[in-house]
Short mmCIF file of N, CA, C and O in Angstrom, two decimals:
data_model
loop_
_atom_site.label_atom_id
_atom_site.label_comp_id
_atom_site.label_asym_id
_atom_site.label_seq_id
_atom_site.Cartn_x
_atom_site.Cartn_y
_atom_site.Cartn_z
N UNK A 243 -51.37 -59.05 -92.63
CA UNK A 243 -50.21 -58.29 -92.16
C UNK A 243 -49.09 -59.21 -91.73
O UNK A 243 -49.32 -60.31 -91.27
N UNK A 244 -47.91 -58.71 -91.88
CA UNK A 244 -46.71 -59.46 -91.52
C UNK A 244 -46.39 -59.21 -90.05
O UNK A 244 -46.31 -58.07 -89.62
N UNK A 245 -46.24 -60.32 -89.26
CA UNK A 245 -45.90 -60.12 -87.84
C UNK A 245 -44.49 -59.54 -87.72
O UNK A 245 -43.61 -59.87 -88.50
N UNK A 246 -44.27 -58.70 -86.74
CA UNK A 246 -42.94 -58.13 -86.48
C UNK A 246 -42.46 -58.57 -85.10
O UNK A 246 -43.25 -58.74 -84.18
N UNK A 247 -41.19 -58.76 -85.05
CA UNK A 247 -40.57 -59.13 -83.76
C UNK A 247 -40.49 -57.90 -82.88
O UNK A 247 -40.31 -56.79 -83.39
N UNK A 248 -40.63 -58.06 -81.57
CA UNK A 248 -40.51 -56.90 -80.69
C UNK A 248 -39.10 -56.32 -80.77
O UNK A 248 -38.13 -57.03 -80.96
N UNK A 249 -39.02 -55.02 -80.67
CA UNK A 249 -37.73 -54.34 -80.70
C UNK A 249 -37.05 -54.52 -79.35
O UNK A 249 -37.64 -54.21 -78.31
N UNK A 250 -35.81 -55.06 -79.35
CA UNK A 250 -35.12 -55.21 -78.06
C UNK A 250 -34.78 -53.85 -77.47
O UNK A 250 -34.44 -52.92 -78.18
N UNK A 251 -34.89 -53.76 -76.19
CA UNK A 251 -34.53 -52.52 -75.49
C UNK A 251 -33.50 -52.83 -74.43
O UNK A 251 -33.53 -53.89 -73.81
N UNK A 252 -32.62 -51.89 -74.26
CA UNK A 252 -31.59 -52.04 -73.22
C UNK A 252 -32.20 -51.66 -71.89
O UNK A 252 -33.02 -50.74 -71.82
N UNK A 253 -31.86 -52.37 -70.83
CA UNK A 253 -32.40 -51.99 -69.53
C UNK A 253 -31.91 -50.59 -69.14
O UNK A 253 -30.80 -50.20 -69.47
N UNK A 254 -32.76 -49.85 -68.49
CA UNK A 254 -32.38 -48.53 -68.01
C UNK A 254 -31.55 -48.70 -66.75
O UNK A 254 -32.00 -49.31 -65.79
N UNK A 255 -30.31 -48.17 -66.80
CA UNK A 255 -29.48 -48.32 -65.59
C UNK A 255 -30.08 -47.50 -64.44
O UNK A 255 -30.55 -46.40 -64.64
N UNK A 256 -30.06 -48.08 -63.29
CA UNK A 256 -30.52 -47.37 -62.09
C UNK A 256 -29.41 -47.36 -61.08
O UNK A 256 -28.64 -48.31 -60.97
N UNK A 257 -29.32 -46.28 -60.37
CA UNK A 257 -28.33 -46.17 -59.31
C UNK A 257 -29.00 -46.49 -57.99
O UNK A 257 -30.13 -46.06 -57.76
N UNK A 258 -28.32 -47.23 -57.14
CA UNK A 258 -28.91 -47.47 -55.82
C UNK A 258 -29.03 -46.15 -55.06
O UNK A 258 -28.21 -45.27 -55.22
N UNK A 259 -30.06 -46.02 -54.31
CA UNK A 259 -30.24 -44.81 -53.51
C UNK A 259 -29.24 -44.83 -52.36
O UNK A 259 -29.23 -45.78 -51.58
N UNK A 260 -28.39 -43.79 -52.31
CA UNK A 260 -27.40 -43.79 -51.21
C UNK A 260 -28.10 -43.59 -49.88
O UNK A 260 -29.15 -42.95 -49.80
N UNK A 261 -27.54 -44.16 -48.81
CA UNK A 261 -28.15 -43.96 -47.49
C UNK A 261 -28.07 -42.51 -47.08
O UNK A 261 -27.18 -41.78 -47.47
N UNK A 262 -29.02 -42.08 -46.29
CA UNK A 262 -29.00 -40.72 -45.77
C UNK A 262 -27.87 -40.62 -44.76
O UNK A 262 -27.83 -41.40 -43.81
N UNK A 263 -26.94 -39.69 -44.98
CA UNK A 263 -25.81 -39.60 -44.03
C UNK A 263 -26.27 -39.08 -42.68
O UNK A 263 -27.19 -38.29 -42.58
N UNK A 264 -25.61 -39.57 -41.66
CA UNK A 264 -25.85 -39.07 -40.31
C UNK A 264 -25.17 -37.72 -40.20
O UNK A 264 -24.01 -37.59 -40.55
N UNK A 265 -25.88 -36.70 -39.73
CA UNK A 265 -25.22 -35.40 -39.60
C UNK A 265 -24.13 -35.47 -38.53
O UNK A 265 -24.24 -36.25 -37.59
N UNK A 266 -23.07 -34.65 -38.69
CA UNK A 266 -22.03 -34.66 -37.67
C UNK A 266 -22.60 -34.20 -36.34
O UNK A 266 -23.54 -33.43 -36.30
N UNK A 267 -22.05 -34.70 -35.26
CA UNK A 267 -22.53 -34.30 -33.94
C UNK A 267 -22.16 -35.32 -32.90
O UNK A 267 -21.29 -36.15 -33.10
N UNK A 268 -22.85 -35.28 -31.80
CA UNK A 268 -22.57 -36.20 -30.70
C UNK A 268 -23.79 -36.38 -29.84
O UNK A 268 -24.78 -35.66 -29.97
N UNK A 269 -23.72 -37.35 -28.98
CA UNK A 269 -24.76 -37.60 -27.99
C UNK A 269 -24.07 -37.67 -26.64
O UNK A 269 -22.87 -37.92 -26.57
N UNK A 270 -24.82 -37.51 -25.58
CA UNK A 270 -24.18 -37.48 -24.27
C UNK A 270 -23.42 -38.75 -23.89
O UNK A 270 -22.61 -38.72 -22.99
N UNK A 271 -23.62 -39.88 -24.54
CA UNK A 271 -23.06 -41.16 -24.10
C UNK A 271 -21.53 -41.22 -24.10
O UNK A 271 -21.02 -41.94 -23.28
N UNK A 272 -20.63 -40.73 -24.79
CA UNK A 272 -20.72 -39.97 -26.02
C UNK A 272 -20.43 -40.82 -27.27
O UNK A 272 -19.48 -41.59 -27.29
N UNK A 273 -21.28 -40.67 -28.25
CA UNK A 273 -21.06 -41.22 -29.58
C UNK A 273 -20.83 -40.00 -30.47
O UNK A 273 -21.63 -39.08 -30.46
N UNK A 274 -19.76 -40.00 -31.23
CA UNK A 274 -19.40 -38.84 -32.04
C UNK A 274 -19.42 -39.22 -33.51
O UNK A 274 -18.91 -40.28 -33.88
N UNK A 275 -19.99 -38.36 -34.35
CA UNK A 275 -20.03 -38.59 -35.78
C UNK A 275 -19.17 -37.55 -36.48
O UNK A 275 -19.21 -36.37 -36.16
N UNK A 276 -18.40 -38.01 -37.48
CA UNK A 276 -17.57 -37.11 -38.26
C UNK A 276 -18.40 -36.50 -39.39
O UNK A 276 -19.54 -36.89 -39.63
N UNK A 277 -17.80 -35.55 -40.11
CA UNK A 277 -18.46 -34.93 -41.26
C UNK A 277 -18.73 -35.96 -42.35
O UNK A 277 -19.59 -35.78 -43.18
N UNK A 278 -17.97 -37.05 -42.36
CA UNK A 278 -18.14 -38.10 -43.38
C UNK A 278 -19.05 -39.23 -42.90
O UNK A 278 -19.17 -40.24 -43.56
N UNK A 279 -19.68 -39.07 -41.74
CA UNK A 279 -20.63 -40.05 -41.25
C UNK A 279 -20.05 -41.20 -40.46
O UNK A 279 -20.76 -42.13 -40.11
N UNK A 280 -18.76 -41.17 -40.15
CA UNK A 280 -18.14 -42.22 -39.33
C UNK A 280 -18.52 -41.98 -37.87
O UNK A 280 -18.56 -40.83 -37.42
N UNK A 281 -18.79 -43.06 -37.14
CA UNK A 281 -19.14 -42.91 -35.73
C UNK A 281 -18.02 -43.45 -34.85
O UNK A 281 -17.43 -44.48 -35.16
N UNK A 282 -17.75 -42.73 -33.79
CA UNK A 282 -16.76 -43.15 -32.80
C UNK A 282 -17.42 -43.11 -31.43
O UNK A 282 -18.19 -42.21 -31.14
N UNK A 283 -17.09 -44.08 -30.61
CA UNK A 283 -17.50 -44.06 -29.21
C UNK A 283 -16.27 -43.67 -28.39
O UNK A 283 -15.16 -44.11 -28.69
N UNK A 284 -16.50 -42.87 -27.39
CA UNK A 284 -15.40 -42.52 -26.49
C UNK A 284 -15.92 -42.60 -25.07
O UNK A 284 -16.92 -41.96 -24.74
N UNK A 285 -15.26 -43.38 -24.25
CA UNK A 285 -15.68 -43.52 -22.86
C UNK A 285 -14.48 -43.24 -21.96
O UNK A 285 -13.76 -44.13 -21.56
N UNK A 286 -14.31 -41.98 -21.67
CA UNK A 286 -13.21 -41.54 -20.83
C UNK A 286 -13.48 -40.13 -20.37
O UNK A 286 -14.53 -39.56 -20.67
N UNK A 287 -12.54 -39.54 -19.67
CA UNK A 287 -12.70 -38.19 -19.16
C UNK A 287 -11.55 -37.34 -19.67
O UNK A 287 -10.39 -37.61 -19.34
N UNK A 288 -11.87 -36.35 -20.47
CA UNK A 288 -10.84 -35.45 -20.98
C UNK A 288 -11.49 -34.34 -21.80
O UNK A 288 -12.70 -34.29 -21.95
N UNK A 289 -10.67 -33.46 -22.34
CA UNK A 289 -11.10 -32.44 -23.29
C UNK A 289 -10.77 -32.96 -24.68
O UNK A 289 -9.67 -33.49 -24.91
N UNK A 290 -11.71 -32.83 -25.60
CA UNK A 290 -11.54 -33.31 -26.97
C UNK A 290 -11.68 -32.15 -27.94
O UNK A 290 -12.57 -31.31 -27.78
N UNK A 291 -10.84 -32.11 -28.94
CA UNK A 291 -11.01 -31.16 -30.03
C UNK A 291 -11.90 -31.85 -31.06
O UNK A 291 -11.50 -32.85 -31.67
N UNK A 292 -13.14 -31.37 -31.19
CA UNK A 292 -14.08 -32.00 -32.11
C UNK A 292 -13.81 -31.57 -33.54
O UNK A 292 -13.76 -32.39 -34.45
N UNK A 293 -13.63 -30.29 -33.77
CA UNK A 293 -13.30 -29.83 -35.12
C UNK A 293 -12.57 -28.50 -35.03
O UNK A 293 -12.76 -27.72 -34.10
N UNK A 294 -11.72 -28.25 -36.01
CA UNK A 294 -10.99 -27.00 -36.14
C UNK A 294 -10.98 -26.62 -37.61
O UNK A 294 -10.63 -27.45 -38.45
N UNK A 295 -11.36 -25.40 -37.90
CA UNK A 295 -11.36 -24.90 -39.28
C UNK A 295 -10.86 -23.46 -39.27
O UNK A 295 -11.64 -22.52 -39.12
N UNK A 296 -9.54 -23.26 -39.41
CA UNK A 296 -8.99 -21.91 -39.30
C UNK A 296 -9.45 -20.95 -40.41
O UNK A 296 -9.45 -19.75 -40.22
N UNK A 297 -9.87 -21.46 -41.55
CA UNK A 297 -10.28 -20.59 -42.66
C UNK A 297 -11.77 -20.27 -42.66
O UNK A 297 -12.24 -19.57 -43.56
N UNK A 298 -12.51 -20.75 -41.68
CA UNK A 298 -13.95 -20.53 -41.62
C UNK A 298 -14.27 -19.03 -41.60
O UNK A 298 -13.60 -18.25 -40.91
N UNK A 299 -15.30 -18.64 -42.32
CA UNK A 299 -15.79 -17.26 -42.36
C UNK A 299 -14.69 -16.25 -42.65
O UNK A 299 -14.47 -15.30 -41.91
N UNK A 300 -14.00 -16.49 -43.75
CA UNK A 300 -12.97 -15.54 -44.19
C UNK A 300 -11.76 -15.45 -43.29
O UNK A 300 -11.13 -14.41 -43.21
N UNK A 301 -11.45 -16.53 -42.59
CA UNK A 301 -10.27 -16.56 -41.74
C UNK A 301 -10.53 -16.28 -40.27
O UNK A 301 -9.60 -16.26 -39.48
N UNK A 302 -11.80 -16.06 -39.90
CA UNK A 302 -12.10 -15.87 -38.47
C UNK A 302 -11.82 -17.14 -37.69
O UNK A 302 -11.40 -17.09 -36.55
N UNK A 303 -12.10 -18.27 -38.31
CA UNK A 303 -11.82 -19.55 -37.68
C UNK A 303 -13.00 -20.09 -36.89
O UNK A 303 -13.85 -19.33 -36.41
N UNK A 304 -13.05 -21.40 -36.80
CA UNK A 304 -14.08 -22.10 -36.03
C UNK A 304 -13.40 -23.23 -35.28
O UNK A 304 -12.64 -24.01 -35.87
N UNK A 305 -13.67 -23.30 -33.99
CA UNK A 305 -13.13 -24.39 -33.16
C UNK A 305 -14.25 -24.88 -32.26
O UNK A 305 -14.95 -24.08 -31.64
N UNK A 306 -14.41 -26.21 -32.19
CA UNK A 306 -15.40 -26.81 -31.32
C UNK A 306 -14.69 -27.82 -30.44
O UNK A 306 -14.03 -28.73 -30.95
N UNK A 307 -14.80 -27.63 -29.13
CA UNK A 307 -14.18 -28.53 -28.16
C UNK A 307 -15.28 -29.13 -27.28
O UNK A 307 -16.27 -28.47 -26.97
N UNK A 308 -15.07 -30.38 -26.88
CA UNK A 308 -15.98 -31.08 -25.98
C UNK A 308 -15.24 -31.45 -24.71
O UNK A 308 -14.05 -31.75 -24.74
N UNK A 309 -15.94 -31.46 -23.61
CA UNK A 309 -15.39 -31.95 -22.35
C UNK A 309 -16.25 -33.12 -21.90
O UNK A 309 -17.47 -33.03 -21.90
N UNK A 310 -15.60 -34.21 -21.55
CA UNK A 310 -16.33 -35.39 -21.06
C UNK A 310 -15.98 -35.62 -19.59
O UNK A 310 -14.93 -35.18 -19.12
N UNK A 311 -16.88 -36.29 -18.90
CA UNK A 311 -16.62 -36.64 -17.50
C UNK A 311 -17.17 -38.04 -17.24
O UNK A 311 -18.08 -38.51 -17.92
N UNK A 312 -16.59 -38.69 -16.25
CA UNK A 312 -17.02 -40.02 -15.84
C UNK A 312 -18.26 -39.89 -14.97
O UNK A 312 -18.34 -39.02 -14.11
N UNK A 313 -19.24 -40.74 -15.21
CA UNK A 313 -20.47 -40.77 -14.43
C UNK A 313 -20.40 -41.96 -13.48
O UNK A 313 -20.19 -43.09 -13.91
N UNK A 314 -20.52 -41.69 -12.21
CA UNK A 314 -20.49 -42.74 -11.19
C UNK A 314 -21.91 -43.14 -10.82
O UNK A 314 -22.81 -42.32 -10.93
N UNK A 315 -22.18 -44.30 -10.37
CA UNK A 315 -21.26 -45.40 -10.11
C UNK A 315 -21.11 -46.36 -11.29
O UNK A 315 -20.46 -47.38 -11.18
N UNK A 316 -21.72 -46.04 -12.45
CA UNK A 316 -21.74 -47.04 -13.52
C UNK A 316 -20.55 -46.97 -14.46
O UNK A 316 -20.47 -47.74 -15.40
N UNK A 317 -19.63 -46.05 -14.23
CA UNK A 317 -18.35 -46.01 -14.95
C UNK A 317 -18.49 -45.80 -16.45
O UNK A 317 -17.86 -46.46 -17.24
N UNK A 318 -19.37 -44.92 -16.87
CA UNK A 318 -19.40 -44.53 -18.26
C UNK A 318 -19.19 -43.03 -18.32
O UNK A 318 -19.17 -42.35 -17.30
N UNK A 319 -19.02 -42.48 -19.51
CA UNK A 319 -18.75 -41.05 -19.60
C UNK A 319 -19.87 -40.34 -20.34
O UNK A 319 -20.66 -40.96 -21.05
N UNK A 320 -19.90 -39.03 -20.18
CA UNK A 320 -20.90 -38.20 -20.83
C UNK A 320 -20.25 -36.89 -21.26
O UNK A 320 -19.23 -36.49 -20.71
N UNK A 321 -20.84 -36.25 -22.26
CA UNK A 321 -20.37 -34.92 -22.65
C UNK A 321 -20.91 -33.94 -21.61
O UNK A 321 -22.11 -33.83 -21.41
N UNK A 322 -20.00 -33.26 -20.92
CA UNK A 322 -20.42 -32.35 -19.85
C UNK A 322 -20.46 -30.90 -20.31
O UNK A 322 -21.15 -30.08 -19.70
N UNK A 323 -19.73 -30.56 -21.37
CA UNK A 323 -19.80 -29.20 -21.90
C UNK A 323 -19.26 -29.18 -23.33
O UNK A 323 -18.52 -30.08 -23.74
N UNK A 324 -19.65 -28.13 -24.03
CA UNK A 324 -19.15 -27.90 -25.38
C UNK A 324 -18.79 -26.43 -25.47
O UNK A 324 -19.50 -25.57 -24.92
N UNK A 325 -17.68 -26.14 -26.12
CA UNK A 325 -17.26 -24.76 -26.33
C UNK A 325 -17.06 -24.54 -27.83
O UNK A 325 -16.44 -25.36 -28.50
N UNK A 326 -17.62 -23.44 -28.32
CA UNK A 326 -17.50 -23.09 -29.73
C UNK A 326 -16.83 -21.73 -29.80
O UNK A 326 -17.31 -20.76 -29.20
N UNK A 327 -15.71 -21.67 -30.51
CA UNK A 327 -15.02 -20.40 -30.71
C UNK A 327 -15.16 -20.01 -32.17
O UNK A 327 -14.77 -20.76 -33.07
N UNK A 328 -15.75 -18.84 -32.41
CA UNK A 328 -15.93 -18.31 -33.74
C UNK A 328 -15.26 -16.95 -33.77
O UNK A 328 -15.73 -16.02 -33.10
N UNK A 329 -14.16 -16.85 -34.47
CA UNK A 329 -13.37 -15.62 -34.42
C UNK A 329 -12.83 -15.45 -33.02
O UNK A 329 -12.18 -16.34 -32.47
N UNK A 330 -13.13 -14.32 -32.40
CA UNK A 330 -12.67 -14.07 -31.03
C UNK A 330 -13.74 -14.36 -29.99
O UNK A 330 -13.50 -14.19 -28.79
N UNK A 331 -14.93 -14.76 -30.41
CA UNK A 331 -16.03 -15.03 -29.49
C UNK A 331 -16.08 -16.50 -29.10
O UNK A 331 -15.90 -17.38 -29.95
N UNK A 332 -16.34 -16.76 -27.82
CA UNK A 332 -16.42 -18.13 -27.30
C UNK A 332 -17.76 -18.31 -26.60
O UNK A 332 -18.13 -17.53 -25.71
N UNK A 333 -18.48 -19.36 -27.02
CA UNK A 333 -19.74 -19.73 -26.39
C UNK A 333 -19.54 -21.10 -25.77
O UNK A 333 -19.08 -22.02 -26.43
N UNK A 334 -19.85 -21.23 -24.48
CA UNK A 334 -19.72 -22.51 -23.78
C UNK A 334 -21.06 -22.89 -23.17
O UNK A 334 -21.70 -22.08 -22.51
N UNK A 335 -21.47 -24.13 -23.42
CA UNK A 335 -22.73 -24.66 -22.89
C UNK A 335 -22.43 -25.82 -21.97
O UNK A 335 -21.72 -26.76 -22.36
N UNK A 336 -22.95 -25.77 -20.74
CA UNK A 336 -22.76 -26.81 -19.75
C UNK A 336 -23.92 -27.81 -19.81
O UNK A 336 -25.01 -27.49 -20.30
N UNK A 337 -23.72 -29.01 -19.27
CA UNK A 337 -24.76 -30.03 -19.31
C UNK A 337 -25.97 -29.71 -18.43
O UNK A 337 -27.02 -30.31 -18.58
N UNK A 338 -25.86 -28.71 -17.55
CA UNK A 338 -27.01 -28.32 -16.74
C UNK A 338 -27.82 -27.20 -17.39
O UNK A 338 -28.78 -26.69 -16.82
N UNK A 339 -27.43 -26.80 -18.62
CA UNK A 339 -28.14 -25.76 -19.34
C UNK A 339 -27.55 -24.38 -19.17
O UNK A 339 -27.94 -23.44 -19.88
N UNK A 340 -26.63 -24.19 -18.23
CA UNK A 340 -26.01 -22.88 -18.06
C UNK A 340 -25.04 -22.65 -19.23
O UNK A 340 -24.53 -23.59 -19.83
N UNK A 341 -24.80 -21.39 -19.54
CA UNK A 341 -23.91 -21.08 -20.65
C UNK A 341 -23.15 -19.80 -20.36
O UNK A 341 -23.52 -19.00 -19.51
N UNK A 342 -22.07 -19.62 -21.10
CA UNK A 342 -21.22 -18.45 -20.97
C UNK A 342 -20.91 -17.93 -22.37
O UNK A 342 -20.72 -18.72 -23.30
N UNK A 343 -20.86 -16.64 -22.51
CA UNK A 343 -20.45 -16.02 -23.75
C UNK A 343 -19.29 -15.09 -23.42
O UNK A 343 -19.45 -14.14 -22.65
N UNK A 344 -18.13 -15.42 -23.96
CA UNK A 344 -16.91 -14.64 -23.71
C UNK A 344 -16.63 -14.47 -22.23
O UNK A 344 -16.19 -13.42 -21.79
N UNK A 345 -16.87 -15.49 -21.45
CA UNK A 345 -16.62 -15.34 -20.04
C UNK A 345 -16.38 -16.64 -19.42
O UNK A 345 -16.00 -16.93 -18.42
#
C-alpha cells in the first residue's frame, strides 16, 4: 500500500468564556453595581437615585432610591434605606427591617 500524508485540519476557533457578570445591586458598605457590571464605592451621607426607568411596565415607571448615613465612630457610610416606586406605589425598607407601603 501507498502511504498517505495526514490531511491538514484547521484549528477549531474557540471563544473565551466570558466572566459571569455581577448582578446589579448594592451592599451596606455601600458598594454599588450598575446593570453593566461596573462597581462604584460611595462613602458619604445623602439620598441617591439608583435607577430610573419611566417606560417600565407600559409606562408605569420604576424608580429606586437609596439613602446612606454615616456610621460613627469609624466614619464610613452604610445604606440605611431603599425606596422603590412602581407606578403610584412606593415600598420603603429600612435597615432595621421595618418597611412602609404607600405610607
